[in-house]
CSV table of C-alpha atoms in Angstrom, one decimal:
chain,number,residue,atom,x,y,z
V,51,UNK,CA,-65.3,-24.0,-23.0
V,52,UNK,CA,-67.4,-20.7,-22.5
V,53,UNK,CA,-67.0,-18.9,-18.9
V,54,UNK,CA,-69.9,-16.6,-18.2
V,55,UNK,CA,-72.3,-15.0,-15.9
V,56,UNK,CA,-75.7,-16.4,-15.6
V,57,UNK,CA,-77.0,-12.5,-16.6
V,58,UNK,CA,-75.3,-12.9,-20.3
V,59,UNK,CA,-75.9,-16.0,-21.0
V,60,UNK,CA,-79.5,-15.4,-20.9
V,61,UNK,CA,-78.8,-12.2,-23.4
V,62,UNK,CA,-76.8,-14.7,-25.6
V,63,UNK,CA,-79.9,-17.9,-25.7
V,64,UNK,CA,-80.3,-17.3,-29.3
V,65,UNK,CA,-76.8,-18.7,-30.0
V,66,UNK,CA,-77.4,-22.2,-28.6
V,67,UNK,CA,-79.9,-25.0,-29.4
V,68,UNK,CA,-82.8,-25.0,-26.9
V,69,UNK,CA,-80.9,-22.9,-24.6
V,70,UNK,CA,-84.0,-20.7,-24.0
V,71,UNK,CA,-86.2,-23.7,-23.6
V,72,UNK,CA,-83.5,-24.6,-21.0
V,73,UNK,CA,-83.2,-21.1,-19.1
V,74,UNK,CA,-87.1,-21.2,-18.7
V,75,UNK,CA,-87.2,-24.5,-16.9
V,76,UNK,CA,-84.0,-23.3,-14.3
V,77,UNK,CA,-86.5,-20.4,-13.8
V,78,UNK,CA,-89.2,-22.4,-13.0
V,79,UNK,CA,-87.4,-25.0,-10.9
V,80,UNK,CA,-84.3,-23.0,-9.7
V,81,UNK,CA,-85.5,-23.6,-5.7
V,82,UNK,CA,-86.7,-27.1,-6.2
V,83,UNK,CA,-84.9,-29.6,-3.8
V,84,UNK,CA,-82.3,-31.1,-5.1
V,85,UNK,CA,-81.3,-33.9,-6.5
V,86,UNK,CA,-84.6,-33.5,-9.3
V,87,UNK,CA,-84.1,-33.7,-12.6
V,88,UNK,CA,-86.6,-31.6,-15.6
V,89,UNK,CA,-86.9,-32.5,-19.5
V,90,UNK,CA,-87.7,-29.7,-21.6
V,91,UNK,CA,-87.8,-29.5,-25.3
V,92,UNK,CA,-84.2,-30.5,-26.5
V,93,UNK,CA,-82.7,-31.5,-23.2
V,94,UNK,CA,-82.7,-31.8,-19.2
V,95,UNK,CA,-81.8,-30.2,-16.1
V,96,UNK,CA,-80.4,-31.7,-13.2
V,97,UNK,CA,-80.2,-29.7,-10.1
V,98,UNK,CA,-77.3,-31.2,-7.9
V,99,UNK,CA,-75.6,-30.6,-4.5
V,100,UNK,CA,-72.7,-31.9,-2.9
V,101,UNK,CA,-69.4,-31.6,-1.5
V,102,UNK,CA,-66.3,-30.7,-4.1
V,103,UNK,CA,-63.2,-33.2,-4.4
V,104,UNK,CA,-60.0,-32.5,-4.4
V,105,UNK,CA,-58.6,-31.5,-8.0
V,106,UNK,CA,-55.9,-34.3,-8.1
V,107,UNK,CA,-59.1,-36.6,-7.7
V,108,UNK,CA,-60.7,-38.5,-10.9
V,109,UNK,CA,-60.2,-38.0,-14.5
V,110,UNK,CA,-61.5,-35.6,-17.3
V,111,UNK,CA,-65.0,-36.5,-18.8
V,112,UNK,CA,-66.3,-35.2,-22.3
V,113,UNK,CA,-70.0,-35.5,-23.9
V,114,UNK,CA,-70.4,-36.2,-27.8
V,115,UNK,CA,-74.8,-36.2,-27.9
V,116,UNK,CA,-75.2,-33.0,-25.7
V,117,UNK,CA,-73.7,-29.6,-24.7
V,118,UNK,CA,-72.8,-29.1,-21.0
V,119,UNK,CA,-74.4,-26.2,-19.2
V,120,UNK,CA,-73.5,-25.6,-15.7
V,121,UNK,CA,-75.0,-23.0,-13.6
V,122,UNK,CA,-73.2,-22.7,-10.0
V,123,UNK,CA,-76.3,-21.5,-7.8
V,124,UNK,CA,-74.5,-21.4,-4.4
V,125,UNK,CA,-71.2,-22.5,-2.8
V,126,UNK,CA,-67.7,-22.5,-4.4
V,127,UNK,CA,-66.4,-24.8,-7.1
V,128,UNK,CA,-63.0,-25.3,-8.6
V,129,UNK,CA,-62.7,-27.1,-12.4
V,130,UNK,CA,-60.0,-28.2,-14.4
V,131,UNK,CA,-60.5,-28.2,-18.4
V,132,UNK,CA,-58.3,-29.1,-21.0
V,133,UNK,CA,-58.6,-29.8,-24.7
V,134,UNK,CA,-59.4,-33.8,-25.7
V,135,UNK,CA,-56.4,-33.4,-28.1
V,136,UNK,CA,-54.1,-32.8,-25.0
V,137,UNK,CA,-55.9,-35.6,-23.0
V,138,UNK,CA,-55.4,-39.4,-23.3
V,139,UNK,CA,-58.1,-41.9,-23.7
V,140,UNK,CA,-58.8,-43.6,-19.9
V,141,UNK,CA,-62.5,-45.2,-20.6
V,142,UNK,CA,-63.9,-45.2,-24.1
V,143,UNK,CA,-67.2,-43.3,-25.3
V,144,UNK,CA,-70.5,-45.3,-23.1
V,145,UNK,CA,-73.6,-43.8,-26.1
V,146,UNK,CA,-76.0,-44.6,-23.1
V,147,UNK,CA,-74.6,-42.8,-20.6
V,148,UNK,CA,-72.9,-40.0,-23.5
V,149,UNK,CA,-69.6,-40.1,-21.2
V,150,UNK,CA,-66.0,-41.0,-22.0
V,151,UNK,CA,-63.2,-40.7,-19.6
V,152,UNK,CA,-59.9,-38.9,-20.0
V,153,UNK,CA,-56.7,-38.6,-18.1
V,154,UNK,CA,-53.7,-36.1,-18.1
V,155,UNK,CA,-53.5,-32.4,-16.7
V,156,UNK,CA,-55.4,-29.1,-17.0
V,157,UNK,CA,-56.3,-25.5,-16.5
V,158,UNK,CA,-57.7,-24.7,-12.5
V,159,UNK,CA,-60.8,-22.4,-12.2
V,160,UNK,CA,-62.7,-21.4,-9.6
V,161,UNK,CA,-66.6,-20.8,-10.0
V,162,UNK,CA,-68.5,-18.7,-8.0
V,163,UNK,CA,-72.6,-18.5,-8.0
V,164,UNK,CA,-74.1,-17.0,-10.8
V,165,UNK,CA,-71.0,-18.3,-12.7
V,166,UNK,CA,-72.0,-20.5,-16.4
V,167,UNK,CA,-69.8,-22.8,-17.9
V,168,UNK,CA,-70.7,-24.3,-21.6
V,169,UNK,CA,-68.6,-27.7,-22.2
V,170,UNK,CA,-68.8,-28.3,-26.2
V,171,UNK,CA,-67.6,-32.3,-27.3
V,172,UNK,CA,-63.8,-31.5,-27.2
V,173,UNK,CA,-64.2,-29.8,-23.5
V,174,UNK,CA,-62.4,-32.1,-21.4
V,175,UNK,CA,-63.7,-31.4,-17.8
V,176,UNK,CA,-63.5,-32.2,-14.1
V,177,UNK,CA,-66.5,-30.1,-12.1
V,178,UNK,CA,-67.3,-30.1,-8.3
V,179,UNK,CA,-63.7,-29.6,-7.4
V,180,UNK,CA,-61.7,-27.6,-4.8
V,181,UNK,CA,-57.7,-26.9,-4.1
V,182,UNK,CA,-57.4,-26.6,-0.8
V,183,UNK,CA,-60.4,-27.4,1.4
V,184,UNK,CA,-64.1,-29.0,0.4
V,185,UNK,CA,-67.4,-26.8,0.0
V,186,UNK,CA,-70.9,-27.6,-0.6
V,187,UNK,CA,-71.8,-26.3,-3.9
V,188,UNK,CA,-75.7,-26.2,-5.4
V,189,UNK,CA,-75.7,-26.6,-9.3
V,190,UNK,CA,-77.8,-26.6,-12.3
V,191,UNK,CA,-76.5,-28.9,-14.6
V,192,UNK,CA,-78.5,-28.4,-18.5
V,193,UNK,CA,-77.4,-30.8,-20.9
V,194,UNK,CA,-78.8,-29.4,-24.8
V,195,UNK,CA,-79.0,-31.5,-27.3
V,196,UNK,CA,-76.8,-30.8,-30.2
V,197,UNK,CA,-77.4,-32.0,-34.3
């Protein structure tokens, strides 16, 4: 998993497939209401808002087809990440929805806006979390296609 600000990501686009393609398309739709979801070449963005569970609350997910962009645009968000090799297996891979489920423990972050997270195939992750009390969060989730 990659932690960084929205600011050097953008500096860093070259590294990632169709990550500039992907930037572009948050800039164009960054304000659109939300939920709303844009193709571009070599992926999608979702924009997504909500209220955060409680850590303890659901299990670790992991993506195999796409990379996992995740732009916190306002609110608060806590996640939990841990390597697949320290995970254990709760729901195998689903190819359509390019999802398979994971239980076990992990490490606690809190996002704050302007805040990117990048969750390659052996990222376990839990997003939209909090500790202590819910917040509303407003996200851009970009998955890129990898291969």
């Amino acid at each position: 998993m990659l932690i960084q600000s929205l600011s050097h990501m953008k500096n860093d686009a070259g590294q990632l497939p169709h990550l500039d393609a992907a930037l572009a398309c948050l800039s164009l739709h960054v304000h659109a209401p939300a939920p709303a979801r844009f193709d571009f070449c070599g992926g999608y963005l979702m924009l997504q808002e909500g209220d955060t569970k409680d850590v303890r609350e659901g299990d670790f997910e992991a993506h195999v087809k796409y990379l996992d962009v995740q732009v916190l645009l306002e609110g608060e968000e806590t996640i939990v990440w841990n390597d697949l090799s320290d995970l254990i297996c709760s729901a195998p891979y689903d190819e359509e929805r390019d999802k398979a489920m994971y239980s076990g423990d992990g490490c606690v972050m809190t996002i704050r806006p302007g805040t990117c997270y990048i969750c390659w195939p052996e990222d376990g992750h839990k997003a939209c979390r909090h500790i202590h009390q819910q917040t509303r969060f407003r996200k851009a989730m970009i998955k890129l296609l990898l291969g």
